[in-house]
CSV table of C-alpha atoms and ligand atoms in Angstrom, one decimal:
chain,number,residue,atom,x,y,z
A,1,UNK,CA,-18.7,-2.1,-13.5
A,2,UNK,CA,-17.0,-3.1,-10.7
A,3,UNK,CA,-14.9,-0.8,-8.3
A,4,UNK,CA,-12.8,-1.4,-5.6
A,5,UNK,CA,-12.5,1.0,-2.4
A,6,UNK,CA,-9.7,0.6,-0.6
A,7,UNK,CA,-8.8,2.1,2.4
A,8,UNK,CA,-5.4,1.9,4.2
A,9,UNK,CA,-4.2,2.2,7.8
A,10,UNK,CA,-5.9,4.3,10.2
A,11,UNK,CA,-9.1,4.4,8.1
A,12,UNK,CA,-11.1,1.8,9.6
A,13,UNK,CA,-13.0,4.4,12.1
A,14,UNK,CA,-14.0,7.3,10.0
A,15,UNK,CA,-16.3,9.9,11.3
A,16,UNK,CA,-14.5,8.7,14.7
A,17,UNK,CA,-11.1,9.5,13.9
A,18,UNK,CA,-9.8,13.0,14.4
A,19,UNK,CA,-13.1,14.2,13.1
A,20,UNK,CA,-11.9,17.7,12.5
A,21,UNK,CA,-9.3,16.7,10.0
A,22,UNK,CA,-11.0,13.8,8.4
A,23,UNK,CA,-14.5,14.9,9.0
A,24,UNK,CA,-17.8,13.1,10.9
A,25,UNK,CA,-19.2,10.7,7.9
A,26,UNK,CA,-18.5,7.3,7.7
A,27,UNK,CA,-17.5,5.4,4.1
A,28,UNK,CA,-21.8,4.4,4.6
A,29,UNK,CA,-22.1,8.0,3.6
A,30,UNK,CA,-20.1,6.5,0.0
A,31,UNK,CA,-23.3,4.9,-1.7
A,32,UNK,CA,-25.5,8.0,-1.2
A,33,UNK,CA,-23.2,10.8,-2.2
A,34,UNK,CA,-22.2,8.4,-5.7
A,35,UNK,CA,-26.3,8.3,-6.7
A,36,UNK,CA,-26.2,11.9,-5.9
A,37,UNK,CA,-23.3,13.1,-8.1
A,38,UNK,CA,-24.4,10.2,-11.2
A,39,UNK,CA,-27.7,9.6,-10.7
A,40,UNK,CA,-28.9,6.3,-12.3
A,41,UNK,CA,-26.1,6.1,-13.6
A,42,UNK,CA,-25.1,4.7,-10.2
A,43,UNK,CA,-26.8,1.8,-10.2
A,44,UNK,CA,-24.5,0.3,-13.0
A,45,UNK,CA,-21.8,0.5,-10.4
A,46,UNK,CA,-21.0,-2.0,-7.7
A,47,UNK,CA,-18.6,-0.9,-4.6
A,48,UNK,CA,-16.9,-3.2,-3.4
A,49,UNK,CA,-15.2,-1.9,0.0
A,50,UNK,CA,-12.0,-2.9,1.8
A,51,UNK,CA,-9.9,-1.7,4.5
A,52,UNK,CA,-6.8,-2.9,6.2
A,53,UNK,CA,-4.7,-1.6,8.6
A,54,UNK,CA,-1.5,-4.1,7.1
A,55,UNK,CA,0.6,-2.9,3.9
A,56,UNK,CA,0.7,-6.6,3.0
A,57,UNK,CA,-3.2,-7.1,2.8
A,58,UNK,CA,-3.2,-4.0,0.5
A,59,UNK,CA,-1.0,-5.4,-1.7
A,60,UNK,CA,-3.0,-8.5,-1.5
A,61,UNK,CA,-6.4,-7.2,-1.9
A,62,UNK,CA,-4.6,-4.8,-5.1
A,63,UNK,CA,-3.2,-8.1,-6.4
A,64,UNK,CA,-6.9,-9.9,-5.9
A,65,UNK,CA,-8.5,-7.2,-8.0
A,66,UNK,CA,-5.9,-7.7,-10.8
A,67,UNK,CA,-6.6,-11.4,-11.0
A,68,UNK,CA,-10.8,-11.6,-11.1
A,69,UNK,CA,-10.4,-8.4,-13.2
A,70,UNK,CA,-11.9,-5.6,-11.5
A,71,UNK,CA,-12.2,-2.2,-13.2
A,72,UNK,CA,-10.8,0.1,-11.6
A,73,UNK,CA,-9.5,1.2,-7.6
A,74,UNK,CA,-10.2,4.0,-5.4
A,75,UNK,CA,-7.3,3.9,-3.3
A,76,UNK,CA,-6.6,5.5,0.0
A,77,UNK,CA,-3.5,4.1,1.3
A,78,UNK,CA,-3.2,6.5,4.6
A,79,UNK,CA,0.3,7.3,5.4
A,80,UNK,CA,1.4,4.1,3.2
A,81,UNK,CA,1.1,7.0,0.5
A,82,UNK,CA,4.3,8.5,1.6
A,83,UNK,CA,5.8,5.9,2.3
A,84,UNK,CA,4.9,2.6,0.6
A,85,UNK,CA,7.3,1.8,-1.9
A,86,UNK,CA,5.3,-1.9,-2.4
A,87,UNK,CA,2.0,-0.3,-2.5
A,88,UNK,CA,3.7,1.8,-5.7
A,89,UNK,CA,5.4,-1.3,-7.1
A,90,UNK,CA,2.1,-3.1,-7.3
A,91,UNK,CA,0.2,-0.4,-9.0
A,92,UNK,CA,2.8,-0.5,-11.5
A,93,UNK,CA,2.8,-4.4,-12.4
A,94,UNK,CA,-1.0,-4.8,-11.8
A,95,UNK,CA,-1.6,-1.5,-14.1
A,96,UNK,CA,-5.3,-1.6,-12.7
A,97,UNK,CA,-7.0,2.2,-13.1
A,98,UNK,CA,-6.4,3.9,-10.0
A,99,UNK,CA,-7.6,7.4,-8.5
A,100,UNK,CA,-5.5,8.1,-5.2
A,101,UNK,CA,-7.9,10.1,-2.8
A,102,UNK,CA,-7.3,11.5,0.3
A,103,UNK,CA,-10.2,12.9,3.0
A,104,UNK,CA,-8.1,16.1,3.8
A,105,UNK,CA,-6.1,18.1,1.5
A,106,UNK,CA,-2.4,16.1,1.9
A,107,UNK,CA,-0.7,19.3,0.3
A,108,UNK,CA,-2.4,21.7,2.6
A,109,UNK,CA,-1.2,20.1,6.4
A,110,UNK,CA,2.0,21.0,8.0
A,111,UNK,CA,3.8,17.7,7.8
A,112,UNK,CA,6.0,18.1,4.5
A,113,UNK,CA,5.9,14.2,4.6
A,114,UNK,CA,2.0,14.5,3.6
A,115,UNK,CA,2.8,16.7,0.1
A,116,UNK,CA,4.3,13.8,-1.6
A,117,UNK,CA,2.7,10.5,-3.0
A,118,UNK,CA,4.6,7.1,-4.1
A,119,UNK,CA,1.7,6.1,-5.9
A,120,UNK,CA,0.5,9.5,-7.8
A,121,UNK,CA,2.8,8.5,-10.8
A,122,UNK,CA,0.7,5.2,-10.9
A,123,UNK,CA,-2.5,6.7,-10.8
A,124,UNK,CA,-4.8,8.1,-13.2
A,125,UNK,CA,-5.5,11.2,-11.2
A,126,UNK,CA,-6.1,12.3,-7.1
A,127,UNK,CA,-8.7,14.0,-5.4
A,128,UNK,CA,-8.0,15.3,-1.5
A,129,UNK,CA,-10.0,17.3,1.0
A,130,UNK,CA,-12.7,16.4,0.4
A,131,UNK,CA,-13.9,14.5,3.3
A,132,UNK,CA,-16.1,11.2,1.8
A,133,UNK,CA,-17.1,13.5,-1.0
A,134,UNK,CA,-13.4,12.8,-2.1
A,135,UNK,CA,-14.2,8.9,-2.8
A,136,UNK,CA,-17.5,9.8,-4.5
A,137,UNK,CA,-15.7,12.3,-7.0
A,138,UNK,CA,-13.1,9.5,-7.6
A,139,UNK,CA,-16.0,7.1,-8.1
A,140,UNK,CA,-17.2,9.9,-10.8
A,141,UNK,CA,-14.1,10.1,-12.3
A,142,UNK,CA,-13.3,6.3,-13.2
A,143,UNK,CA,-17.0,6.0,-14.0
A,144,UNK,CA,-16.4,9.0,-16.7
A,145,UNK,CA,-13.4,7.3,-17.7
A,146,UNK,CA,-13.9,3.9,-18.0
A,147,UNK,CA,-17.8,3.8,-19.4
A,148,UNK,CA,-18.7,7.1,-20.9
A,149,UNK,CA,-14.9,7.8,-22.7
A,150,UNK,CA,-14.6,5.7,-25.9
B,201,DQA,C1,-5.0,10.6,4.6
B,201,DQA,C2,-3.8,11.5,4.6
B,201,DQA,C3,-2.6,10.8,5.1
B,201,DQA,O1,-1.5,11.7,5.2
B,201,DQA,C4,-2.8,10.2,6.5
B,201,DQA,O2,-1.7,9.5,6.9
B,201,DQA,C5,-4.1,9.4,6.6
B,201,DQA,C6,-5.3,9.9,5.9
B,201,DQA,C7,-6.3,11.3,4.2
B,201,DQA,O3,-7.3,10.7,3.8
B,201,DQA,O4,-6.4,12.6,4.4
B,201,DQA,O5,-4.1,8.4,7.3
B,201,DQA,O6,-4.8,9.6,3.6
């Protein structure tokens, strides 16, 4: 099975950015903490990691996974989330299975911006505040989904 990770603006430094709100690992933590939660089970997964700072080159990279037919898409799209009507649009046409994670808990920090999501209604589920954990669980949760559901 193949999964995309895709990570949006402002998340190309992890463990360096603003490490008390988005923690100290780095998205090399990622491999480790998915064989921990499924075991061998892991090892029937490939990750496929992406990150771009440009709303376009999200779409694009969404758009790519749609055409050589990935599985599914762990997306964090950073503060496109809020505000990204495009991001939402192409979830909706490219239908791919999407978890939306977040590294802190959106619905817990002070800006109200943060509590909503344009793409929740186009995804199958969200995990936030979790630091890296959160991408791992999403990992979990599309692997549950997609291989062990009938
Ligand atoms: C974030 C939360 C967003 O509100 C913020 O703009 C980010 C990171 C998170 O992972 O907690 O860039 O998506």
């Amino acid at each position: 099975m193949e999964l995309v990770v895709i990570n949006g603006p402002n998340l190309g430094f992890l463990g360096q950015r603003q490490p008390e709100i988005y923690g100290t690992e780095g998205m090399d933590a990622l491999p480790g903490l998915v064989e921990r939660l499924l075991g061998e089970d892991a090892g029937r997964i490939r990750l496929t990691l992406f990150q771009s700072n440009s709303e376009g080159a999200l779409i694009d990279r969404l758009e790519e996974a749609w055409k050589i037919k990935s599985d599914g898409i762990v997306l964090n799209a950073g503060a496109y989330t809020h505000t990204s009507l495009a991001l939402a649009d192409c979830l909706a046409w490219t239908g791919l299975p999407c978890v939306e994670v977040h590294l802190s808990n959106v619905h817990a920090r002070q800006s109200a911006m943060r509590h909503t999501s344009l793409i929740a209604r186009h995804c199958i589920g969200a995990i936030a505040g979790f630091g890296i954990m959160s991408y791992a669980l999403a990992v979990q949760a599309l692997w549950q989904r997609l291989a062990v559901q009938p």
